[in-house]
Coordinates of C-alpha atoms in Angstrom, one line a residue:
X11 CA -84.7 42.8 19.4
X12 CA -88.0 44.6 20.1
X13 CA -89.1 44.7 23.8
X14 CA -91.4 41.9 24.9
X15 CA -95.0 42.9 25.6
X16 CA -96.7 42.2 28.8
X17 CA -98.2 38.6 28.7
X18 CA -102.0 38.6 28.9
X19 CA -101.9 35.1 30.3
X20 CA -100.3 36.2 33.6
X21 CA -102.3 34.8 36.5
X22 CA -101.3 35.5 40.1
X23 CA -103.2 34.8 43.3
X24 CA -104.6 37.6 45.4
X25 CA -102.6 38.0 48.6
X26 CA -104.1 37.3 52.0
X27 CA -102.8 40.6 53.4
X28 CA -102.3 39.2 56.9
X29 CA -99.3 38.1 58.8
X30 CA -96.1 39.0 56.9
X31 CA -95.6 42.4 55.3
X32 CA -97.2 42.9 51.9
X33 CA -93.8 43.3 50.2
X34 CA -92.7 39.9 51.6
X35 CA -95.9 38.4 50.3
X36 CA -95.3 39.9 46.9
X37 CA -91.8 38.4 46.8
X38 CA -93.2 34.9 47.7
X39 CA -95.9 35.2 45.0
X40 CA -93.4 36.2 42.4
X41 CA -91.1 33.3 43.4
X42 CA -94.0 30.9 43.2
X43 CA -95.0 32.3 39.8
X44 CA -91.5 31.9 38.5
X45 CA -91.3 28.3 39.7
X46 CA -94.7 27.4 38.2
X47 CA -94.0 29.1 34.9
X48 CA -96.7 31.7 35.4
X49 CA -94.0 34.4 35.1
X50 CA -91.4 33.8 32.4
X51 CA -87.8 35.1 32.5
X52 CA -87.1 37.8 30.0
X53 CA -90.7 39.0 29.6
X54 CA -91.6 42.5 30.6
X55 CA -94.2 42.9 33.4
X56 CA -95.6 46.1 34.9
X57 CA -96.0 47.0 38.5
X58 CA -99.5 48.0 37.8
X59 CA -100.4 44.6 36.3
X60 CA -98.9 42.7 39.2
X61 CA -100.5 45.0 41.9
X62 CA -103.9 44.6 40.2
X63 CA -103.7 40.8 40.2
X64 CA -102.5 40.6 43.7
X65 CA -105.2 43.0 44.9
X66 CA -102.7 45.4 46.6
X67 CA -101.5 48.9 45.9
X68 CA -98.4 49.5 43.8
X69 CA -96.2 50.6 46.8
X70 CA -95.5 47.1 48.2
X71 CA -95.0 45.8 44.6
X72 CA -92.4 48.5 44.0
X73 CA -90.7 47.7 47.3
X74 CA -90.7 44.0 46.5
X75 CA -89.2 44.6 43.0
X76 CA -86.4 46.7 44.5
X77 CA -85.5 44.0 46.9
X78 CA -85.7 41.3 44.2
X79 CA -83.5 43.6 42.0
X80 CA -80.9 43.8 44.8
X81 CA -81.0 40.0 45.1
X82 CA -80.5 39.7 41.3
X83 CA -83.9 38.0 40.6
X84 CA -85.4 40.9 38.5
X85 CA -84.1 43.7 36.3
X86 CA -86.1 46.9 36.7
X87 CA -86.6 49.1 33.6
X88 CA -87.5 52.6 34.6
X89 CA -91.0 53.7 33.7
X90 CA -91.6 50.4 32.0
X91 CA -91.7 47.5 34.5
X92 CA -89.4 44.6 35.3
X93 CA -88.1 41.3 33.9
X94 CA -87.4 38.1 35.7
X95 CA -83.7 37.2 35.6
X96 CA -82.5 33.7 36.7
X97 CA -79.5 33.7 38.9
X98 CA -76.2 32.9 37.2
X99 CA -74.2 30.0 38.6
X100 CA -71.4 32.4 39.3
X101 CA -73.6 34.5 41.7
X102 CA -74.3 31.4 43.8
X103 CA -70.6 30.4 43.8
X104 CA -69.6 33.8 44.9
X105 CA -72.2 33.8 47.7
X106 CA -70.9 30.5 49.0
X107 CA -67.3 31.7 48.6
X108 CA -68.1 34.4 51.1
X109 CA -69.9 32.0 53.4
X110 CA -67.0 29.6 53.3
X111 CA -64.7 32.4 54.3
X112 CA -66.8 33.2 57.4
X113 CA -68.7 30.1 58.7
X114 CA -66.1 27.4 59.1
X115 CA -63.9 29.7 61.3
X116 CA -67.1 30.7 63.2
X117 CA -67.9 27.0 63.8
X118 CA -64.2 26.5 65.0
X119 CA -64.5 29.3 67.4
X120 CA -68.0 28.3 68.6
X121 CA -66.7 24.8 69.4
X122 CA -63.6 26.1 71.2
X123 CA -65.1 29.0 73.2
X124 CA -68.9 28.9 72.7
X125 CA -71.2 29.6 75.7
X126 CA -72.4 26.8 78.0
X127 CA -75.5 25.1 76.8
X128 CA -74.6 25.7 73.1
X129 CA -74.6 22.0 72.2
X130 CA -78.0 21.4 73.9
X131 CA -79.5 24.4 72.1
X132 CA -78.2 23.2 68.7
X133 CA -79.5 19.7 69.5
X134 CA -83.0 21.2 70.2
X135 CA -83.0 22.9 66.9
X136 CA -81.9 19.7 65.2
X137 CA -84.9 17.9 66.8
X138 CA -87.2 20.6 65.5
X139 CA -85.7 20.2 62.0
X140 CA -86.3 16.5 62.2
X141 CA -90.0 17.1 63.0
X142 CA -90.2 19.5 60.0
X143 CA -88.7 16.7 57.8
X144 CA -91.4 14.2 59.0
X145 CA -94.1 16.8 58.4
X146 CA -92.7 17.6 54.9
X147 CA -92.7 21.3 55.9
X148 CA -89.9 22.7 53.7
X149 CA -90.5 26.4 54.7
X150 CA -90.2 25.6 58.5
X151 CA -87.2 23.4 57.8
X152 CA -85.2 26.0 56.1
X153 CA -86.2 28.6 58.7
X154 CA -84.7 26.3 61.4
X155 CA -81.7 25.6 59.2
X156 CA -81.0 29.3 59.1
X157 CA -81.6 29.6 62.8
X158 CA -79.0 26.8 63.5
X159 CA -76.3 28.5 61.4
X160 CA -77.1 31.9 63.0
X161 CA -76.8 30.4 66.5
X162 CA -73.3 29.1 65.7
X163 CA -72.3 32.5 64.2
X164 CA -73.7 34.3 67.3
X165 CA -71.7 31.9 69.6
X166 CA -68.5 32.8 67.6
X167 CA -69.0 36.4 68.8
X168 CA -68.5 38.2 65.4
X169 CA -71.6 40.3 64.9
X170 CA -70.5 41.6 61.5
X171 CA -69.9 38.1 60.1
X172 CA -73.3 37.1 61.5
X173 CA -75.0 40.0 59.7
X174 CA -73.2 39.4 56.4
X175 CA -74.1 35.7 56.4
X176 CA -77.7 36.6 57.3
X177 CA -77.9 38.9 54.4
X178 CA -76.5 36.3 52.0
X179 CA -79.0 33.7 53.2
X180 CA -81.8 36.3 52.7
X181 CA -80.6 36.8 49.1
X182 CA -80.6 33.0 48.5
X183 CA -84.1 32.8 50.0
X184 CA -85.4 35.6 47.8
X185 CA -83.8 33.9 44.7
X186 CA -85.8 30.9 45.7
X187 CA -83.0 28.4 45.5
X188 CA -83.4 25.2 47.4
X189 CA -81.6 21.9 47.6
X190 CA -84.8 20.0 48.3
X191 CA -84.9 18.4 44.9
X192 CA -83.8 15.1 43.3
X193 CA -80.2 15.9 44.2
X194 CA -80.8 16.0 48.0
X195 CA -83.8 15.5 50.3
X196 CA -84.6 17.4 53.4
X197 CA -83.6 14.4 55.5
X198 CA -80.2 14.4 53.8
X199 CA -79.8 18.1 54.4
X200 CA -80.7 17.5 58.1
X201 CA -78.2 14.6 58.3
X202 CA -75.4 16.9 57.0
X203 CA -75.8 19.1 60.0
X204 CA -75.3 16.2 62.4
X205 CA -71.4 16.2 62.3
X206 CA -71.3 20.0 62.7
X207 CA -73.5 19.9 65.8
X208 CA -71.7 16.9 67.2
X209 CA -68.3 18.6 66.8
X210 CA -69.4 21.9 68.3
X211 CA -71.1 20.1 71.3
X212 CA -67.9 18.0 71.8
X213 CA -65.6 21.1 71.7
X214 CA -63.9 19.7 68.6
X215 CA -62.9 22.9 66.9
X216 CA -61.2 21.4 63.9
X217 CA -63.9 18.9 63.3
X218 CA -66.5 21.7 63.5
X219 CA -64.7 23.7 60.9
X220 CA -64.3 20.7 58.5
X221 CA -67.9 19.6 58.9
X222 CA -69.2 23.1 58.2
X223 CA -66.9 23.5 55.1
X224 CA -68.1 20.1 53.8
X225 CA -71.8 21.0 54.3
X226 CA -71.4 24.5 52.6
X227 CA -69.4 23.1 49.7
X228 CA -71.9 20.4 49.0
X229 CA -74.8 22.8 49.2
X230 CA -73.1 25.5 47.0
X231 CA -72.2 23.0 44.3
X232 CA -75.7 21.6 44.1
X233 CA -77.3 25.0 43.9
X234 CA -74.8 26.2 41.2
X235 CA -75.5 23.1 39.2
X236 CA -79.2 23.7 39.5
X237 CA -78.8 27.2 38.2
X238 CA -76.8 26.0 35.3
X239 CA -79.4 23.5 34.3
X240 CA -82.2 26.0 34.7
X241 CA -80.5 28.4 32.3
X242 CA -79.4 25.7 29.9
X243 CA -75.9 27.2 30.0
X244 CA -72.8 25.0 29.4
X245 CA -71.1 26.1 32.7
X246 CA -68.3 24.0 34.1
X247 CA -69.5 24.5 37.7
X248 CA -66.5 22.7 39.2
X249 CA -64.0 24.9 37.3
X250 CA -66.0 28.0 38.3
X251 CA -65.9 26.8 41.9
X252 CA -62.1 26.3 41.8
X253 CA -61.6 29.7 40.3
X254 CA -63.8 31.6 42.9
X255 CA -63.6 29.7 46.2
X256 CA -60.4 29.7 48.2
X257 CA -59.5 26.4 49.6
X258 CA -58.1 26.1 53.1
X259 CA -54.3 25.4 53.5
X260 CA -53.3 21.8 53.6
X261 CA -52.9 20.3 57.1

């Protein structure tokens, strides 16, 4: 199959060039373009073309492409450009398989041995998340969502697990996956965190682990199904999940 030519119809918005780093802004704009259809998976785009339309130099675009390539959202072709690649359901299932191996035990430990005031801090974050729900601020909501999970991991005292999960969540953010769709609203996502926070605050170690596992399992399955629909692939997500994700021992 001959290589696809750069689409002349590509239209991107010039970046504000204030606040976040330019590479972060490029990542956000590429994600927006993929979601709106301005950038089409499989087509070849050049760094020069994107930099010109975003009104930035090529350096932050190259940095953004390398980060997106690490996350699996683009495929870089040396001296030619890059192509958008939609995440495969298996990538998402594998990410959640790792998170499920780390976060339920962390929730258990945080509930059992977490520092004084952890419950109150988590409740405060939940209140901020509720305010973001009312405001319809998805970006703020998921920032607070990540902060809540990170606080639990920090309370568990395993810095390496915290760093691994942070990296995995950054990968999911760059991929642009979100469960704020017809499958689940922001309010429902917020409500799913309630039993986790309640169990941690009450010192219920087993309950915290179970609630965290239920939340991550539901989120992972929704995102994997979304990826399968987006790619139009006949993927049996439940079978894939069962093959990749290790279930906890009974009892």
